[in-house]
Tab-separated table of C-alpha atoms in Angstrom:
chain	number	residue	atom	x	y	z
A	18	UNK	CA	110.197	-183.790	36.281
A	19	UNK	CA	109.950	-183.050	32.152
A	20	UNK	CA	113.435	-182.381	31.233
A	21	UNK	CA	115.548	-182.315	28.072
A	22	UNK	CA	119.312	-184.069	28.157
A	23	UNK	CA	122.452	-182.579	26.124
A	24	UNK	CA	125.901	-183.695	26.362
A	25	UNK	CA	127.298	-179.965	26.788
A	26	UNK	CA	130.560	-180.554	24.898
A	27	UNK	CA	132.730	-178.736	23.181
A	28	UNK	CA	132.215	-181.502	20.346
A	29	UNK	CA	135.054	-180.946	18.189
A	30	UNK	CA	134.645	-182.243	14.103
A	31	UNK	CA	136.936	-181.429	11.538
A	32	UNK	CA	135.962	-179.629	8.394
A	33	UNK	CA	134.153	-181.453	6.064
A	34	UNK	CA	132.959	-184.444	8.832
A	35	UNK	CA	129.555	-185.112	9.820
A	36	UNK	CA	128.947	-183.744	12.886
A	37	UNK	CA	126.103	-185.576	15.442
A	38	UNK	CA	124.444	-184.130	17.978
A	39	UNK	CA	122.175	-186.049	20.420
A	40	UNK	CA	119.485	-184.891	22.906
A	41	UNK	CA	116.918	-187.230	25.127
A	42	UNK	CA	113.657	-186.277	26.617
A	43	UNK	CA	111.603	-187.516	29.589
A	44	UNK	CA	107.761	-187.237	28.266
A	45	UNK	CA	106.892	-190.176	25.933
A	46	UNK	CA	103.606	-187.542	25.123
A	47	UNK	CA	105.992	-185.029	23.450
A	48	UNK	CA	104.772	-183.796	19.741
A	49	UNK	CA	107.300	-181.489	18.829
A	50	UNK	CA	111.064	-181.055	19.018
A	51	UNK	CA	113.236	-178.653	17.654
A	52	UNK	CA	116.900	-177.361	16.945
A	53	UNK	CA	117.954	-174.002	17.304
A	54	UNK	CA	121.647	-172.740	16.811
A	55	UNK	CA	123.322	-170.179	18.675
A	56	UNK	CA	126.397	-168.273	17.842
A	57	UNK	CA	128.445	-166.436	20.561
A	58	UNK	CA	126.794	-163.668	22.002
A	59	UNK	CA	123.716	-163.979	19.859
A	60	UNK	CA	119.948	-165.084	20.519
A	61	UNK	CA	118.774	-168.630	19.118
A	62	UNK	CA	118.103	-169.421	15.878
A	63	UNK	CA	115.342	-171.957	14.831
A	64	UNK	CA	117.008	-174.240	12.299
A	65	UNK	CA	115.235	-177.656	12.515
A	66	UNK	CA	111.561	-178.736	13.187
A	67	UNK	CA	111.103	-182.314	13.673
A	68	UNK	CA	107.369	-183.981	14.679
A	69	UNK	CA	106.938	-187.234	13.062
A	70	UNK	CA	109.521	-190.814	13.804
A	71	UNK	CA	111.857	-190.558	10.905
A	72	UNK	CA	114.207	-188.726	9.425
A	73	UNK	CA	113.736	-184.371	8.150
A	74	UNK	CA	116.400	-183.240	5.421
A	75	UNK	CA	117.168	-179.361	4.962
A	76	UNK	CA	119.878	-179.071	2.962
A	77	UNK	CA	123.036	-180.258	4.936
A	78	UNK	CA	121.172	-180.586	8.000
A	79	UNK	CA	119.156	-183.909	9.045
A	80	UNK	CA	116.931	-184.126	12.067
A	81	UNK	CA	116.006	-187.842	13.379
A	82	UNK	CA	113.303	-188.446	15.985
A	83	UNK	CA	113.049	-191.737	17.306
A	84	UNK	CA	109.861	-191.362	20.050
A	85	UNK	CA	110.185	-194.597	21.403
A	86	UNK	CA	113.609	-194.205	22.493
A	87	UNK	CA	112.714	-190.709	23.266
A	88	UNK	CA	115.789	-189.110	21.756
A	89	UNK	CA	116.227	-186.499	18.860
A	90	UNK	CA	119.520	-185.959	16.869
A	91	UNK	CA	120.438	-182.991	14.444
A	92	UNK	CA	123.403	-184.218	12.072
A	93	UNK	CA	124.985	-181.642	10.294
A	94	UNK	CA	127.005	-183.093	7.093
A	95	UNK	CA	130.349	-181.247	5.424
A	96	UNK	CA	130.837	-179.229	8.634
A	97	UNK	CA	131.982	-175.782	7.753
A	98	UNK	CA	133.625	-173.773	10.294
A	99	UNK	CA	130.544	-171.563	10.089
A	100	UNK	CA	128.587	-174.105	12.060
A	101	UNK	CA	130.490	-173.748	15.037
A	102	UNK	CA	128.094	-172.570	17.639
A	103	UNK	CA	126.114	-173.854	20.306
A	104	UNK	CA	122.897	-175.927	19.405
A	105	UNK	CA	119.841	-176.123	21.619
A	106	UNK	CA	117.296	-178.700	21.674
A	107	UNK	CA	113.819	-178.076	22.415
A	108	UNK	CA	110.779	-180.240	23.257
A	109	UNK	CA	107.313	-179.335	23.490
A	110	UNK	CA	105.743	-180.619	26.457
A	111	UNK	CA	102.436	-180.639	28.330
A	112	UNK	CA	102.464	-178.439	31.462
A	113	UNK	CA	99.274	-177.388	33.219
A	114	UNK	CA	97.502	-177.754	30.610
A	115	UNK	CA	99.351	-175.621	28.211
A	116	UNK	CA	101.961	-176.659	26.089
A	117	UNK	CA	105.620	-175.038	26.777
A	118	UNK	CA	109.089	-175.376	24.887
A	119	UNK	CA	111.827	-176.813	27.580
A	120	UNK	CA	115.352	-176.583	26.456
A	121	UNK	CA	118.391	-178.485	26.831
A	122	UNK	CA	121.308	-176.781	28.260
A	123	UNK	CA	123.043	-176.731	24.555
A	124	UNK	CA	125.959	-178.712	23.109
A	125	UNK	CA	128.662	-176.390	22.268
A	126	UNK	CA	129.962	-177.518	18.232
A	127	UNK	CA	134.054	-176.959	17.167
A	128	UNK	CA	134.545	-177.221	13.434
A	129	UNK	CA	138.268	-177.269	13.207
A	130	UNK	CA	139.584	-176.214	10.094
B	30	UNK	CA	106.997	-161.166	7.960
B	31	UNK	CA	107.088	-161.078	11.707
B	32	UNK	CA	109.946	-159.557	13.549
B	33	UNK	CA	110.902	-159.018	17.036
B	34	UNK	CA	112.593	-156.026	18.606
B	35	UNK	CA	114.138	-156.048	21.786
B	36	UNK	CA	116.111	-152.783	23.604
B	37	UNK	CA	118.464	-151.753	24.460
B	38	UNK	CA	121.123	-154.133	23.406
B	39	UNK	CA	123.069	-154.023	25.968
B	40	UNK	CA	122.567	-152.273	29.689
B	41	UNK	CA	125.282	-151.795	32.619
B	42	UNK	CA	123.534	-150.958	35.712
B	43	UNK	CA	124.546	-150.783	39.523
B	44	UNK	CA	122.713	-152.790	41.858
B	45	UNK	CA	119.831	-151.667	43.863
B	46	UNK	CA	119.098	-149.427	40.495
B	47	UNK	CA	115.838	-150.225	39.131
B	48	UNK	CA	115.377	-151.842	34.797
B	49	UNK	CA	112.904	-152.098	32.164
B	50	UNK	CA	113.633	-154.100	29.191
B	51	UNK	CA	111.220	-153.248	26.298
B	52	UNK	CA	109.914	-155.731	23.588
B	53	UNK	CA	107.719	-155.359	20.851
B	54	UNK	CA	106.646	-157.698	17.388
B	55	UNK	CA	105.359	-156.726	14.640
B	56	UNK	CA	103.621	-158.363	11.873
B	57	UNK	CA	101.161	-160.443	13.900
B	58	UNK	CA	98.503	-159.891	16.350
B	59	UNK	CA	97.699	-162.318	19.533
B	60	UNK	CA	101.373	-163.510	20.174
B	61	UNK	CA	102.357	-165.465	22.833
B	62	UNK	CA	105.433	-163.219	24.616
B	63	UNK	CA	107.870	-164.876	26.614
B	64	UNK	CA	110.849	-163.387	28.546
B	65	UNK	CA	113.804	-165.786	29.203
B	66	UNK	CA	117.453	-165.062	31.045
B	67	UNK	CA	120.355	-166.794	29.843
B	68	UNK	CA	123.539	-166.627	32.565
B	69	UNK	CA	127.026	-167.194	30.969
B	70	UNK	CA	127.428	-170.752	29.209
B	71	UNK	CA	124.078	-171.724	30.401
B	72	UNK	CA	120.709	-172.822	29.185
B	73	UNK	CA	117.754	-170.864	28.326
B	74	UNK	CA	115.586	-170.283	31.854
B	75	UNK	CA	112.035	-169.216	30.986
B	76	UNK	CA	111.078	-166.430	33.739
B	77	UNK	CA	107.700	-164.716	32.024
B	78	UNK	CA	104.782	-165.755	29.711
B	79	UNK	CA	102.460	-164.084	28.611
B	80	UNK	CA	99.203	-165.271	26.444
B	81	UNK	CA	97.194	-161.922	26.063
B	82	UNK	CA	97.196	-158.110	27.269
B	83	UNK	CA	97.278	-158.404	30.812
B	84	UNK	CA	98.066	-162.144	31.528
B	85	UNK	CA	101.413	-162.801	32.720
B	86	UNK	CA	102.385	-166.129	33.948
B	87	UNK	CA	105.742	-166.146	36.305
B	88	UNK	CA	107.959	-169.130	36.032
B	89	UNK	CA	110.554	-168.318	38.831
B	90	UNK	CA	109.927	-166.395	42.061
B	91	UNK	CA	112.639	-163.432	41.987
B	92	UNK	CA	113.058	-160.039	42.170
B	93	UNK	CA	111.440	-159.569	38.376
B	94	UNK	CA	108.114	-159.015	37.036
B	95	UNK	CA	106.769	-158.568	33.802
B	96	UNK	CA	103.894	-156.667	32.287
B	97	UNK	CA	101.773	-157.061	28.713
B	98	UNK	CA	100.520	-152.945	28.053
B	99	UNK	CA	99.262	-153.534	24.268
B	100	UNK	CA	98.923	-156.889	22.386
B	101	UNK	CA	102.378	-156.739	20.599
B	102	UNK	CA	104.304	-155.685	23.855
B	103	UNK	CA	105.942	-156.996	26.716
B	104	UNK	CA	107.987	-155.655	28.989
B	105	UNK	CA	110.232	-157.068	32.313
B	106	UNK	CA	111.095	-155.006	35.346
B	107	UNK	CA	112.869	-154.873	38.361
B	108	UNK	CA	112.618	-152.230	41.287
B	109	UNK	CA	115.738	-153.030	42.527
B	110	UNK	CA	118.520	-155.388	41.287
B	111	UNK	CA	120.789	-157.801	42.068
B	112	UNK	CA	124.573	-158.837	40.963
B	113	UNK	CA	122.626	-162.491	40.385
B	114	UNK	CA	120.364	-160.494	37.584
B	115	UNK	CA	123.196	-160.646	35.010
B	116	UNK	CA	122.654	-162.321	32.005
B	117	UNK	CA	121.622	-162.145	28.457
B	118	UNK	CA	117.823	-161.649	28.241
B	119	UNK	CA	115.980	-162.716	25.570
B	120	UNK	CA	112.268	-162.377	24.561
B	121	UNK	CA	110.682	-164.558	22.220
B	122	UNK	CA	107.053	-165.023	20.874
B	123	UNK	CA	104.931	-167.954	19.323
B	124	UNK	CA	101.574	-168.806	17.818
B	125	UNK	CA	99.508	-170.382	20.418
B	126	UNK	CA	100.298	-171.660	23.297
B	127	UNK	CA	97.600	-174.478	23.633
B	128	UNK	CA	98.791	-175.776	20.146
B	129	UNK	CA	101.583	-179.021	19.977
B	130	UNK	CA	103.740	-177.691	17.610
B	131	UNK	CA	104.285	-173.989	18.221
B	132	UNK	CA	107.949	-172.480	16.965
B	133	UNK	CA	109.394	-169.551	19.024
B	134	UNK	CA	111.188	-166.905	17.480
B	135	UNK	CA	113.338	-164.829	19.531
B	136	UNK	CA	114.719	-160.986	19.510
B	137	UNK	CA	118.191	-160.080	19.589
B	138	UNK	CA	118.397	-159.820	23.422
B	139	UNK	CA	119.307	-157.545	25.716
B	140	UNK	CA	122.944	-157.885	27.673
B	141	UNK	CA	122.476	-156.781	31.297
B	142	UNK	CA	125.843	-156.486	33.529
B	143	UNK	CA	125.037	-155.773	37.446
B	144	UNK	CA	127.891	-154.014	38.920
């Protein structure tokens, strides 16, 4: 069974914290992993693509891969209330012999103010 | 640029009444299409792919199909539906599907309420 783990939340930071969010992953042969954020009532947005072990800086947002622990993290620094949505993680995986995206169920993010 | 449209935005429908829920992209040729439901404070549940004009790939046995007319449109149906076919509906589309590091890009999804 491939799947992709999330704690579902709410996580609640306050403004101006770093906010962490975690995700695991059961295929070792996995590539590609990415973040997407979704606001309330709106489709996913792709904001982080992560493929190699390390560490991927945009701006406030820094995506860390660690393949032999399987797990990916998204940490989103001076949390504006802005940022409150849910975030989805995504993990490209091998699947008949195509690859196909399968998502975690989303951790919901509360920036207090 | 490539964009996505999806329509219509929202949809209230009785059950037993039949749907079609249009998308299209523009600005690329040879997507990969993909139709996904998303039920209230739930994940993403992929139902339809589609990797040319008249390929489609079903996910989940239901009440649903899907059909691929033109290269840069795909569209889901139902004949007759259910209350359990509520749910945000989303299509999104990608590069190539046989490549490792494909991003999807979604629409702006489609709202269906079954009454």
């Amino acid at each position: 069974q491939k799947e992709v783990e999330q704690n579902s939340g709410p996580l609640s930071v306050p403004e101006g914290a770093i906010a962490s969010l975690n995700c695991t992953y059961s295929d070792r042969g996995s590539q590609s992993f990415f973040w997407y954020r979704q606001y309330s009532g709106k489709s996913p947005e792709l904001i982080m693509s992560i493929y190699s072990n390390g560490d991927k800086e945009d701006g406030r947002f820094t995506a860390q891969l660690n393949k032999a622990s399987q797990y990916v993290s998204l940490l989103i620094r001076d949390s504006q209330p802005s940022d409150s949505a849910t975030y989805l993680c995504a993990v490209n995986m091998m699947m008949d012999s195509n690859y196909q995206l399968i998502w975690g169920a989303g951790t919901k993010l509360i920036i207090k103010p | 640029s490539q964009t996505i449209h999806q329509w219509p935005a929202t949809l209230v429908q009785p059950v037993g009444s039949p749907l079609s829920l249009e998308c299209t992209v523009e600005g690329t040729s040879n997507p990969n299409l993909y139709w996904y439901r998303q039920a209230a404070g739930r994940g993403l549940q992929l139902l339809f792919y589609s990797v040319g004009i008249g390929q489609i790939s079903s996910e989940v046995p239901q009440n649903l199909s899907a059909s691929r007319p033109q290269d840069r449109q795909f569209i889901l149906s139902s004949k007759k539906l259910l209350l359990s076919d509520s749910g945000f509906y989303l299509c999104a589309w990608t590069g190539s599907r046989l490549a490792s590091n494909n991003e999807q890009f979604f629409g702006p999804g489609t709202r269906l309420t079954v009454l």
